[in-house]
CSV table of C-alpha atoms and ligand atoms in Angstrom, one decimal:
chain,number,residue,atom,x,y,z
G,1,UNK,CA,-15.3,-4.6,-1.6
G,2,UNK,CA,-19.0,-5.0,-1.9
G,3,UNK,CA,-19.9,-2.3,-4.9
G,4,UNK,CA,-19.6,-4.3,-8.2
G,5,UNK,CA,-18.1,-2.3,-11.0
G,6,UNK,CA,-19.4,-3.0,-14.7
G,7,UNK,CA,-17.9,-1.1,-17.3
G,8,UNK,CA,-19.8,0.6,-20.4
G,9,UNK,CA,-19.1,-0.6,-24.0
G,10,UNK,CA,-16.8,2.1,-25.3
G,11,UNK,CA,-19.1,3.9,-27.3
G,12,UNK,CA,-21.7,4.6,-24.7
G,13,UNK,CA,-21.8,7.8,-23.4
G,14,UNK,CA,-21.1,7.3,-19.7
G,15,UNK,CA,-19.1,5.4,-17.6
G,16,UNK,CA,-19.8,3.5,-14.7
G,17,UNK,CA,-17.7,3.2,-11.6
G,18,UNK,CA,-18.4,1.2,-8.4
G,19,UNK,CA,-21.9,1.4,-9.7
G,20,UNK,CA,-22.4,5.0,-10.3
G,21,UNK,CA,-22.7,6.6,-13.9
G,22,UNK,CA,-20.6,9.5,-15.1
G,23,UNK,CA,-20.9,11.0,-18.4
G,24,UNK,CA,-17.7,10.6,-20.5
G,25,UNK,CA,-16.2,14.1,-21.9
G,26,UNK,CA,-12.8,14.4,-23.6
G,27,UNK,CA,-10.4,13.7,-20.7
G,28,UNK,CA,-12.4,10.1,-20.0
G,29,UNK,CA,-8.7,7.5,-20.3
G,30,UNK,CA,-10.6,4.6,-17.8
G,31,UNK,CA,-10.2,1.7,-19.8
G,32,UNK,CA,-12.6,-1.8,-18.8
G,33,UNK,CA,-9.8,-3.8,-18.0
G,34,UNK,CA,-8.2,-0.9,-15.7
G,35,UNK,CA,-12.3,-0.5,-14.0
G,36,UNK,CA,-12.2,-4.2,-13.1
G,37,UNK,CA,-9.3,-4.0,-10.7
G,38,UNK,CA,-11.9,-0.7,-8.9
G,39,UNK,CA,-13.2,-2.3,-6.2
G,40,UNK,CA,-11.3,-5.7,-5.6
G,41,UNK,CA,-9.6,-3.8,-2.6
G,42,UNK,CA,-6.9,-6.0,-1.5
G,43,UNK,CA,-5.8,-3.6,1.0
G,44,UNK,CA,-9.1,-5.3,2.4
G,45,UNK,CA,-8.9,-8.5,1.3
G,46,UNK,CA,-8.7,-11.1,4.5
G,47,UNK,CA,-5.5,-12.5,4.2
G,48,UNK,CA,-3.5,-10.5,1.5
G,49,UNK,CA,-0.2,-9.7,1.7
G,50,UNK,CA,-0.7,-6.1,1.2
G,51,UNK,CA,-4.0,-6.6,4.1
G,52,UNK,CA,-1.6,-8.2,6.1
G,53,UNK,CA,0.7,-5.2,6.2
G,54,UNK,CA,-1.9,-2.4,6.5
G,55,UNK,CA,-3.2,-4.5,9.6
G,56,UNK,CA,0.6,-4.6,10.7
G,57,UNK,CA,1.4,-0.8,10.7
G,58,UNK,CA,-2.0,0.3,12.1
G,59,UNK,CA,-1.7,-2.4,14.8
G,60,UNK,CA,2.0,-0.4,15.5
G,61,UNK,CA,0.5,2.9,15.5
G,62,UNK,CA,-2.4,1.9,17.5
G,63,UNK,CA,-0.1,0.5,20.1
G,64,UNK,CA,2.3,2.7,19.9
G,65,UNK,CA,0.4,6.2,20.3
G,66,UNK,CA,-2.3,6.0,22.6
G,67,UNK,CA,-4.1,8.9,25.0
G,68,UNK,CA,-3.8,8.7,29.3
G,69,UNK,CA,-6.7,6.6,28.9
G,70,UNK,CA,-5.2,3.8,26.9
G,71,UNK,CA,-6.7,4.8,23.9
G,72,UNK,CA,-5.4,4.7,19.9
G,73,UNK,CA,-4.7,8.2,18.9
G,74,UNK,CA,-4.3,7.5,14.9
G,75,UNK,CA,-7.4,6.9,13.3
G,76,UNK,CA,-7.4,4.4,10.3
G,77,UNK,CA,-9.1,4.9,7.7
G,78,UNK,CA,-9.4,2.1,4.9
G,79,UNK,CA,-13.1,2.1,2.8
G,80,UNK,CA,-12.6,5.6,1.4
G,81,UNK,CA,-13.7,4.5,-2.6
G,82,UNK,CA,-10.9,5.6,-5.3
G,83,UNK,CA,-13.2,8.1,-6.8
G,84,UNK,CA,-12.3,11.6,-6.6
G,85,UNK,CA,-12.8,15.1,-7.9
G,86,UNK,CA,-9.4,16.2,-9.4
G,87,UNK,CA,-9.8,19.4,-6.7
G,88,UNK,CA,-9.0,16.7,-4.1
G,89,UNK,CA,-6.1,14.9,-6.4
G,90,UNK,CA,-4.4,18.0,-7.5
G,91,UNK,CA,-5.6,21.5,-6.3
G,92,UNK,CA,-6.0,20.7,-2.5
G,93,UNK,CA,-2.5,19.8,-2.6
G,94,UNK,CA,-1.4,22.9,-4.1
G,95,UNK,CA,-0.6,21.1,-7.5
G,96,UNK,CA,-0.1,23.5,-10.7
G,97,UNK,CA,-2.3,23.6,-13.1
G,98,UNK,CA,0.0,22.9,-15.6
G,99,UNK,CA,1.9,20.4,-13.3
G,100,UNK,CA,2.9,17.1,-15.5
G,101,UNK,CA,0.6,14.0,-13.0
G,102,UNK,CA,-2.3,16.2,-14.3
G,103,UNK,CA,-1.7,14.8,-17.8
G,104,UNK,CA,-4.1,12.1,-19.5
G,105,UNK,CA,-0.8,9.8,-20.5
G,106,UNK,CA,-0.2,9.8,-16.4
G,107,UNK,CA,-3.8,9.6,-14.9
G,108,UNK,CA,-6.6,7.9,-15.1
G,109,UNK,CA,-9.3,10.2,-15.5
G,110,UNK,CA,-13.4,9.5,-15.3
G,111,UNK,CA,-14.1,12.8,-17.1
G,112,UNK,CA,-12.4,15.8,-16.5
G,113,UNK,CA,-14.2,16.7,-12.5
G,114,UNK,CA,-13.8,13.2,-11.9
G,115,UNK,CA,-10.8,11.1,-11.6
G,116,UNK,CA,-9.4,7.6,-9.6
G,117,UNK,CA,-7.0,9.0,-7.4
G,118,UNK,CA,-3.5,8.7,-8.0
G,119,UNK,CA,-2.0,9.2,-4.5
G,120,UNK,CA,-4.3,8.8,-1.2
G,121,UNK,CA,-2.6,12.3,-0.5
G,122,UNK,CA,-6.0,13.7,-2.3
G,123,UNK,CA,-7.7,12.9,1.3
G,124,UNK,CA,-5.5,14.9,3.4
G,125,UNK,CA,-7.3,18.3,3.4
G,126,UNK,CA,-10.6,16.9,4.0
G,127,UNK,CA,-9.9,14.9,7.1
G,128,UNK,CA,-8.2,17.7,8.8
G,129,UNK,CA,-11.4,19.5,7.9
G,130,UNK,CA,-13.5,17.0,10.0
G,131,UNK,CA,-11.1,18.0,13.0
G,132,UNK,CA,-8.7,14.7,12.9
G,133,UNK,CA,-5.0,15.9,14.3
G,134,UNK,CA,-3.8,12.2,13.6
G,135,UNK,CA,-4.7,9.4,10.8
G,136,UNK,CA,-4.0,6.9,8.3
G,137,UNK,CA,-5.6,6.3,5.2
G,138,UNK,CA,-5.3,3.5,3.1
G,139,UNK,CA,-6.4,2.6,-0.7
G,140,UNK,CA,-5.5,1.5,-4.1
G,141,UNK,CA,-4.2,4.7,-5.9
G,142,UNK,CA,-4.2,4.3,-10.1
G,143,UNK,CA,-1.6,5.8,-12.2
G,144,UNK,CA,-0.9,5.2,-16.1
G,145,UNK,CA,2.4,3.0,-16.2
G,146,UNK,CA,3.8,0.0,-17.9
G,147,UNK,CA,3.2,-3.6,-16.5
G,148,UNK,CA,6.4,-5.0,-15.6
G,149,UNK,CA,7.5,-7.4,-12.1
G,150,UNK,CA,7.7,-3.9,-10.0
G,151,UNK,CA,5.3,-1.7,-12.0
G,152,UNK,CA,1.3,-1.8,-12.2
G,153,UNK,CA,-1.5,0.7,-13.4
G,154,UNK,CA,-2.8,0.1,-9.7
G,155,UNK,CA,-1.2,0.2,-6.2
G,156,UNK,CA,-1.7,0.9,-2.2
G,157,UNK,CA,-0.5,3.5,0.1
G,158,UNK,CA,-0.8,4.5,3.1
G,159,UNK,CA,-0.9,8.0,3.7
G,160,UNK,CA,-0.6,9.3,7.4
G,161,UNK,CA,-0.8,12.5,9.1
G,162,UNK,CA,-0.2,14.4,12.1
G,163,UNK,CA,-1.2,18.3,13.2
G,164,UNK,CA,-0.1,20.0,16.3
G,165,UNK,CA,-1.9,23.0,18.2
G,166,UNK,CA,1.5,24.9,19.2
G,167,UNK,CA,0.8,23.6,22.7
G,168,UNK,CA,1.8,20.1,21.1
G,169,UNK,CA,4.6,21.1,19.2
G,170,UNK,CA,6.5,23.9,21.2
G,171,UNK,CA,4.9,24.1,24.8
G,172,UNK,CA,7.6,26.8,25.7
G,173,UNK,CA,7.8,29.2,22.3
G,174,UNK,CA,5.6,31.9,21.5
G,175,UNK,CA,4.7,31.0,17.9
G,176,UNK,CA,5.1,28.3,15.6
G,177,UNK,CA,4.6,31.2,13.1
G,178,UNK,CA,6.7,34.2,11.6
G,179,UNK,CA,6.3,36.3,8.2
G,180,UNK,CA,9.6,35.3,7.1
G,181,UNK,CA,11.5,33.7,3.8
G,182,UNK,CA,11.1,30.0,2.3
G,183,UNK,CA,14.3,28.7,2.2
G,184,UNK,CA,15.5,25.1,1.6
G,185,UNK,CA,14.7,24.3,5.8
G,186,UNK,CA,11.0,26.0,6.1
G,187,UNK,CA,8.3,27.7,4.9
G,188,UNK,CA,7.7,31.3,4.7
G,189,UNK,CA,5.2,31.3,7.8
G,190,UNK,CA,6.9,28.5,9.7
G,191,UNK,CA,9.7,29.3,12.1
G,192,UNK,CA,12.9,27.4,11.6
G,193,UNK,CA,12.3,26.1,14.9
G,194,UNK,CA,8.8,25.0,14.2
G,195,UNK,CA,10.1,23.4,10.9
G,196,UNK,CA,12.7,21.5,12.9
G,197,UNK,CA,10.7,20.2,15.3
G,198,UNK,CA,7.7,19.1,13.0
G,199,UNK,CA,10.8,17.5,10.6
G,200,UNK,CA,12.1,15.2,13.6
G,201,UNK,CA,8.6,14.4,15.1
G,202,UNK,CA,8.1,13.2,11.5
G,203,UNK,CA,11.4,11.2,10.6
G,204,UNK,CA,11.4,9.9,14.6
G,205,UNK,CA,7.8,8.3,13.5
G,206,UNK,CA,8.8,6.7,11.0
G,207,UNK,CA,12.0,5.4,12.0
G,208,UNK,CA,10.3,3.6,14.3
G,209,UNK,CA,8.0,2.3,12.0
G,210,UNK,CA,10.7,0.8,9.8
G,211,UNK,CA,12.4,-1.0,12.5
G,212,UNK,CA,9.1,-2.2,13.8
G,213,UNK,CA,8.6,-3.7,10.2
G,214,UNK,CA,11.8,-4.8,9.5
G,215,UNK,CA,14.1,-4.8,12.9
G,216,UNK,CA,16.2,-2.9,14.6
G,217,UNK,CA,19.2,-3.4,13.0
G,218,UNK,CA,17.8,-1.7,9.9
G,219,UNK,CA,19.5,0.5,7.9
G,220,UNK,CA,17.7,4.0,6.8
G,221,UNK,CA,18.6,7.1,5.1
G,222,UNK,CA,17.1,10.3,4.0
G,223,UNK,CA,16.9,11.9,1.1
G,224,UNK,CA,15.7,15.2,0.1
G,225,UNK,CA,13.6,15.3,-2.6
G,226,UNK,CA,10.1,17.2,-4.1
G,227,UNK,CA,6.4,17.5,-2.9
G,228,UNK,CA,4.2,20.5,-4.3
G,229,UNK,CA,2.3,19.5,-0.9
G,230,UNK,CA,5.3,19.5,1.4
G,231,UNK,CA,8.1,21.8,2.5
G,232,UNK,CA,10.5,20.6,3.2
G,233,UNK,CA,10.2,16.8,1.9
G,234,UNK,CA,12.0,14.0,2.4
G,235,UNK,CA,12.5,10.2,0.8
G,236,UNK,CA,13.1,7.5,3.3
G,237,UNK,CA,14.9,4.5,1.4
G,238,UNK,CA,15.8,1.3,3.9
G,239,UNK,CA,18.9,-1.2,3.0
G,240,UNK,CA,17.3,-4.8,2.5
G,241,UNK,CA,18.9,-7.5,1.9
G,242,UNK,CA,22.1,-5.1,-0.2
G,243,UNK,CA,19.7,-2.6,-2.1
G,244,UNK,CA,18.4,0.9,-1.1
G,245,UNK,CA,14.8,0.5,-1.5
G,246,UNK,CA,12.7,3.9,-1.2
G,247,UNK,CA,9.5,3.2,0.9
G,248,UNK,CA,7.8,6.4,1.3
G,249,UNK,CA,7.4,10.2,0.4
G,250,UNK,CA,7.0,12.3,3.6
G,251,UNK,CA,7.3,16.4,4.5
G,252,UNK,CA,6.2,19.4,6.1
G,253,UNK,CA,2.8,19.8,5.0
G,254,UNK,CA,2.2,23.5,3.1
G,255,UNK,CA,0.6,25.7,5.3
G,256,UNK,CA,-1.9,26.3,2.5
G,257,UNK,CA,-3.6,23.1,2.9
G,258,UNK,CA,-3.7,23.9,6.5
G,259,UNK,CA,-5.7,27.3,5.9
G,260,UNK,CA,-8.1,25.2,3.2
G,261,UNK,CA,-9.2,23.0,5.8
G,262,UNK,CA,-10.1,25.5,8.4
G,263,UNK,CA,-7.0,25.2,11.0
G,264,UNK,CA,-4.4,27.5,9.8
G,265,UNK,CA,-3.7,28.1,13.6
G,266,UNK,CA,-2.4,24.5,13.6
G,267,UNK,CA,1.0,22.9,11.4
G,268,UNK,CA,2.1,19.6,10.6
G,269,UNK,CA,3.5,16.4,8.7
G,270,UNK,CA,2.3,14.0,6.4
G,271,UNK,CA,3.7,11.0,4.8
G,272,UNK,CA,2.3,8.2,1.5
G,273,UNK,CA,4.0,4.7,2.1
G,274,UNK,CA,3.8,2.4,-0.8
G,275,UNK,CA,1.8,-1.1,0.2
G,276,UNK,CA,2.8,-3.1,-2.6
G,277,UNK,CA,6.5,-3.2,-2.7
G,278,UNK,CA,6.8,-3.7,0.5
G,279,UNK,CA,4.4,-6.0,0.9
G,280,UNK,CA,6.8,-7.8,-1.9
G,281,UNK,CA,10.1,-7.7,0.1
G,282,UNK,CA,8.5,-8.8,3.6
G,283,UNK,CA,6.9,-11.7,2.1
G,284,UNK,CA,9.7,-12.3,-1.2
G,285,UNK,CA,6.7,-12.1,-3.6
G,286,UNK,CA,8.6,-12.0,-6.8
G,287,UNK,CA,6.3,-10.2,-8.9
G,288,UNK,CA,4.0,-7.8,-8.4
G,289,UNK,CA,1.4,-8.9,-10.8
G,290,UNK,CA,0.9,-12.0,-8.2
G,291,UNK,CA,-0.7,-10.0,-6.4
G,292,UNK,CA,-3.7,-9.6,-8.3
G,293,UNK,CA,-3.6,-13.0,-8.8
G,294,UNK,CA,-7.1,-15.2,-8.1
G,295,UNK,CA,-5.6,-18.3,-8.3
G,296,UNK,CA,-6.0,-19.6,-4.9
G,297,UNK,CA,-2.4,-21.6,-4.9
G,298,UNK,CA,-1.3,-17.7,-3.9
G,299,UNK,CA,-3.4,-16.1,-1.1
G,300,UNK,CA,-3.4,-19.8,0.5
G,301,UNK,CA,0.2,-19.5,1.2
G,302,UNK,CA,-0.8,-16.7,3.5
G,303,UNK,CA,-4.0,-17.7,5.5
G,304,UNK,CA,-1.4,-19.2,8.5
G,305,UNK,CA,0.1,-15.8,9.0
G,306,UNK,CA,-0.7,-13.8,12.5
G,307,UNK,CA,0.0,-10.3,13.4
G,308,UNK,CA,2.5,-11.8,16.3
G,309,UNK,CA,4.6,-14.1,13.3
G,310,UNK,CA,4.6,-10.4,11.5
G,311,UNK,CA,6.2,-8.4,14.5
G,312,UNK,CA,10.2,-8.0,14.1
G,313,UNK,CA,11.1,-10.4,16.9
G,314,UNK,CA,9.7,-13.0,14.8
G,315,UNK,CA,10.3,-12.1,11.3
G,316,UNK,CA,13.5,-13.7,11.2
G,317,UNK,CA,12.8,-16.9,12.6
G,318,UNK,CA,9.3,-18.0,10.6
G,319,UNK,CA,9.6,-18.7,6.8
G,320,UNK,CA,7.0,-16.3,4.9
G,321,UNK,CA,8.8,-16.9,2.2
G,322,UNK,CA,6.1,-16.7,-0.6
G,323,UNK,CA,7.0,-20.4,-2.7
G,324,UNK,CA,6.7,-19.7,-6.0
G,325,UNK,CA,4.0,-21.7,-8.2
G,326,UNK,CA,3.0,-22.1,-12.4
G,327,UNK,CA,1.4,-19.8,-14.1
G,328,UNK,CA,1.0,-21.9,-16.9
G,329,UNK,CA,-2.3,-23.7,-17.9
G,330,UNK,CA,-2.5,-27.2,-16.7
G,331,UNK,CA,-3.6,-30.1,-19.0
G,332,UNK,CA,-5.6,-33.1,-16.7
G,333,UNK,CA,-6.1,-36.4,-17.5
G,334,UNK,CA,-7.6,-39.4,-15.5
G,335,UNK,CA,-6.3,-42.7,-14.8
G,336,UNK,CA,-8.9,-45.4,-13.4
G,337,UNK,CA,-8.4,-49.2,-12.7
G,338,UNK,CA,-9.4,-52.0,-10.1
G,339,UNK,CA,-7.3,-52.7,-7.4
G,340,UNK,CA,-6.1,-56.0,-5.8
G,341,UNK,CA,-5.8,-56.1,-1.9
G,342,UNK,CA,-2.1,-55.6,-2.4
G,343,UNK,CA,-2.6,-52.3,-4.2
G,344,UNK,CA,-0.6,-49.7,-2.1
G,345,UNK,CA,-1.3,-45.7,-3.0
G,346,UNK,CA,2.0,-44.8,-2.7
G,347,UNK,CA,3.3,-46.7,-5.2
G,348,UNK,CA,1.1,-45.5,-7.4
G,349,UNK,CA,2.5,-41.8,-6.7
G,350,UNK,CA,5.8,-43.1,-6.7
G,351,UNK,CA,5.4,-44.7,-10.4
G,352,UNK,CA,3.7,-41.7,-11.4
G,353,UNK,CA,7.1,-39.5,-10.1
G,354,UNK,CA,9.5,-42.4,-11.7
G,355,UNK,CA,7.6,-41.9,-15.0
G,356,UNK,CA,6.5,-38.8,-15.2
G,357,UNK,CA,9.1,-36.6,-12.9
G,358,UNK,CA,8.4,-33.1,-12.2
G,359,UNK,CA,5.7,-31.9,-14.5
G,360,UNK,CA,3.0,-33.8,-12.5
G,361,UNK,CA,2.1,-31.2,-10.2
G,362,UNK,CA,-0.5,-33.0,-8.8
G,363,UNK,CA,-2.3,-36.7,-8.0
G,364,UNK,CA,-5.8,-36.4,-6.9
G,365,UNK,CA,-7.8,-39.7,-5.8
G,366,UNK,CA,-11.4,-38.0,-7.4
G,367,UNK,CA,-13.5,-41.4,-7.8
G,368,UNK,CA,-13.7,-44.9,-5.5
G,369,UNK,CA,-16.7,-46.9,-5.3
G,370,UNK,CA,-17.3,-50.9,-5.3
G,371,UNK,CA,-19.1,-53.1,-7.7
G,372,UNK,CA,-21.7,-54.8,-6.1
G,373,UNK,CA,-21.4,-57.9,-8.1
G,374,UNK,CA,-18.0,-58.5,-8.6
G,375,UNK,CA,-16.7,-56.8,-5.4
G,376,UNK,CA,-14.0,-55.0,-7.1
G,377,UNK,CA,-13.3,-51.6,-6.0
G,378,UNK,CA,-12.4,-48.8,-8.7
G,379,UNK,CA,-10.4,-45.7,-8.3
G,380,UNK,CA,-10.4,-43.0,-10.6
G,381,UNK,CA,-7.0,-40.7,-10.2
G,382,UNK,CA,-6.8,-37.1,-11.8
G,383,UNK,CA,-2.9,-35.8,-12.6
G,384,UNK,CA,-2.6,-32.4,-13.3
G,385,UNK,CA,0.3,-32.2,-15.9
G,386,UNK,CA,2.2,-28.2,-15.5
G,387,UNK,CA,5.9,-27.2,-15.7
G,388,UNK,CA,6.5,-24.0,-13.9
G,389,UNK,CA,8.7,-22.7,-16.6
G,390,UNK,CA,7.0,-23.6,-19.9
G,391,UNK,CA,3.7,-24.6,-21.5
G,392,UNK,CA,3.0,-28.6,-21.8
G,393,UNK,CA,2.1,-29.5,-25.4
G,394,UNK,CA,-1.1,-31.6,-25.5
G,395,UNK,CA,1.1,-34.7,-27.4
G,396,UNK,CA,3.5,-34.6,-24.6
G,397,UNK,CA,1.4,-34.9,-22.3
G,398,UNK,CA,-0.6,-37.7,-24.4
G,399,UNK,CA,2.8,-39.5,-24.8
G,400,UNK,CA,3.8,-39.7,-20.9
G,401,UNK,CA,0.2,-40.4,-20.1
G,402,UNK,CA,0.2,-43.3,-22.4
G,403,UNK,CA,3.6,-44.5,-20.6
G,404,UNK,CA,2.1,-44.2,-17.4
G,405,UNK,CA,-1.0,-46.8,-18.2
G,406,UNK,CA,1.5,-49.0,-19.3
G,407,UNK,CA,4.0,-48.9,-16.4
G,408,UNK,CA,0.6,-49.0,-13.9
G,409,UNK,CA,-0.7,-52.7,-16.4
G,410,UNK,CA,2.9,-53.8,-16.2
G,411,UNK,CA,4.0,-52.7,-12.6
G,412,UNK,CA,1.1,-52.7,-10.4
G,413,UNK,CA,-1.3,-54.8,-9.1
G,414,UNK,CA,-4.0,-53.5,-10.6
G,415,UNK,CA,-6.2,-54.3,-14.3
G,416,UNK,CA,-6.9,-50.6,-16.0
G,417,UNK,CA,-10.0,-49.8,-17.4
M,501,FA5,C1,3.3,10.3,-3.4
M,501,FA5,O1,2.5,9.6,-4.0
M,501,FA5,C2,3.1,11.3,-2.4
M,501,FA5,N1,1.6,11.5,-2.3
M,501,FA5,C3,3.6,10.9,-1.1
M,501,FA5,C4,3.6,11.9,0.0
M,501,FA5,C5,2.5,11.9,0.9
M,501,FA5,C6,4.6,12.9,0.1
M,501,FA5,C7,2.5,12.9,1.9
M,501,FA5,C8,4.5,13.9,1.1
M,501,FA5,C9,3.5,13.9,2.0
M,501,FA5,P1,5.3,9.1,-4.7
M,501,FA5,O2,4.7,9.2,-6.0
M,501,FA5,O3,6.8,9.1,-4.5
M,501,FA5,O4,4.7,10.1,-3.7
M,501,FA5,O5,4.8,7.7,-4.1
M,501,FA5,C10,4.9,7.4,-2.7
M,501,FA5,C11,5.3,5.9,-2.5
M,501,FA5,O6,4.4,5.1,-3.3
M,501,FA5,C12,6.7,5.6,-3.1
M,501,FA5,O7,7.7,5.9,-2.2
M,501,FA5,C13,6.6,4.1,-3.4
M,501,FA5,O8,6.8,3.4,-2.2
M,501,FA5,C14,5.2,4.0,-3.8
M,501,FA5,N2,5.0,4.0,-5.3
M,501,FA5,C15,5.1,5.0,-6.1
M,501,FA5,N3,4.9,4.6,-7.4
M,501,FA5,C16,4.7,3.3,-7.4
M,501,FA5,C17,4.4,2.3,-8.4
M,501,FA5,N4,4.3,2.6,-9.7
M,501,FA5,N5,4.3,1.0,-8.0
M,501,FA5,C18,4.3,0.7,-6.7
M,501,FA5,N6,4.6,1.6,-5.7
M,501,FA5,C19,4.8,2.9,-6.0
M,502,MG,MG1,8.9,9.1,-5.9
């Protein structure tokens, strides 16, 4: 995430995005706090959950698919900027005109040609155009929404796809093609045997992928559902921990898309996988706000973790548990005093605990030094006073801070300054 983004004052009369101006028209909805999150990239962020679990399901597909030679057959694809031309968003994907996600209360819009992409579907017919049969893409996609513990104006997916040459797909048939009817199993010019095959290439895939992620003994189900893009589509929701969660969109991609990108002779799947809440489950990150977080009590929790501690014959036995931590202010104060010989730290942290309890979060030894006359040596100690559940009043924190001095004068050997 190199590109710095700097948003215009409202009233000028462009807008700039990862450093490029665009003029403003009447569909421009970016707002300056939604064009500060452009560009952080946590899908590339060393050491993010969500980085950690784009590096996991590449790593599977990279091992998992490779040529005669040993080598990765999915490409991954993970810099491409948010920026788009609603063409890509919408019309490449065979999206109405007058379809509802083209609305200014559900996208973000740069002007109306220009727009932040709401699903990293909007890449799918260009790739194919450059002659990839297999890839992944990942990004953060941006869609108007509340802010709530599972809902945020920006997310991650992963999108990936797969196209067959009929060679691939049905070695002994004739065609993967026909003139025929769309019914609620195929397209009009797919065979029913060409849509069944493509359908459990696809939901063998991912499968797979689910049980690489979460373990074998997972529980999956399908459920039919809508895709302007796809025909058939399908919904794959896993059982975690009780509850159906829904992990990804997936189909048959329209042949249309197919013809745009120069290879109507060829047919396929595709599939967008949300980052985020997943990310959330594997790592029980509470909520999803976290993980925009930049306090570095969070992505510390996560700078141990290793692809290998990630993989499902491990996932049960390591704690990733994510450990909760205050997003309350803290209030600081310092303590300093000479010490005696006899002076031992950990009473000191003890008293501070016995007076104090819980709502000092933390002791930090932040000055020592020796007078040269007297020979007395002076530490200076920093508490950070924070509950995890409420804000601390200043005159709370004034009263137990006072307590503490006396308890240190009355119970240690030590003279305050
Ligand atoms: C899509 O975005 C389609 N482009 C997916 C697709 C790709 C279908 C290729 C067919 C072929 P949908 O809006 O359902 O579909 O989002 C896909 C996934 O993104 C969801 O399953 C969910 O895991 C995640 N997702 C969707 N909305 C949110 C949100 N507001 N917050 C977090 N994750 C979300
Ligand atoms: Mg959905």
């Amino acid at each position: 995430s190199s590109a710095r983004t700097i948003s215009s004052a409202p009233e000028a009369n462009t807008v700039c995005v990862l450093g490029k101006e665009y003029k403003r028209d009447d569909m421009t909805n970016v707002t300056p706090s939604l064009l500060e999150k452009v560009g952080r990239e946590l899908h590339n962020t060393k050491d993010h959950p969500i980085n950690l679990l784009k590096k996991l399901i590449v790593h599977h597909f990279h091992k998992t698919y490779i040529n005669t030679a040993g080598n990765p057959l999915f490409t991954s694809i993970e810099n491409i900027p948010p920026v788009v031309t609603t063409e890509q968003n919408f019309d490449s994907l065979c999206v109405a005109k007058d379809h509802i996600s083209r609305s200014r209360s559900d996208s973000y819009y740069i002007n109306s040609e220009t727009m932040l992409r709401t699903h990293t579907s909007a890449h799918q017919r260009d790739f194919i155009k450059m002659g990839l049969d297999r890839f992944l893409v990942t990004g953060d996609v941006y869609r108007r929404d509340e802010i709530d513990s599972t809902h945020y104006p920006v997310f991650h997916q992963m999108e990936g796809v797969r196209v067959y040459l009929k060679q691939n797909l049905l070695p002994r048939s004739k065609t993967m093609f026909e003139d025929g009817e769309e019914t609620d199993e195929k397209q009009s010019r797919h065979t029913l045997e060409t849509s069944k095959a493509l359908e459990l290439e696809l939901k063998t895939t991912l499968e797979r992928l689910v049980k690489y992620i979460f373990g074998e003994e997972t529980q999956t189900r399908w459920n039919s559902c809508y895709f302007p893009f796809t025909h058939p589509s399908f919904e794959l929701e896993i059982l975690f921990r009780g509850e159906w969660v829904e992990m990804l969109g997936s189909g048959i991609m329209r042949q249309e898309i197919l013809d745009d990108a120069g290879a109507s002779f060829k047919t396929g799947w595709a599939f967008g996988l949300g980052l985020d809440r997943l990310s959330m489950l594997l790592f029980s990150i509470p909520d999803i706000r976290l993980l925009w977080s930049k306090d570095e009590r969070f992505i510390d929790q996560f700078k141990h973790i290793t692809l290998p501690m990630l993989t499902k014959e491990n996932l049960n036995k390591k704690d990733l548990s994510f450990k909760p931590f205050s997003t309350f202010l803290p209030r600081c104060e310092d303590v300093a005093f000479w010490i005696t010989p006899e002076f031992n730290e950990n009473d000191f942290h003890e008293l501070v605990r016995a007076t104090c309890g819980d709502i000092v979060e933390k002791v930090e030894l932040i000055d020592s030094f020796e007078n040269s006359k007297t020979g007395k040596v002076s530490r200076c100690y920093r508490l950070v006073y924070r509950s995890m559940d409420r804000a601390v009043t200043k005159d709370e924190v004034d009263e137990l801070h006072s307590k503490l001095r006396e308890n240190i004068e009355k119970l240690l050997p030590v003279e305050l300054r």
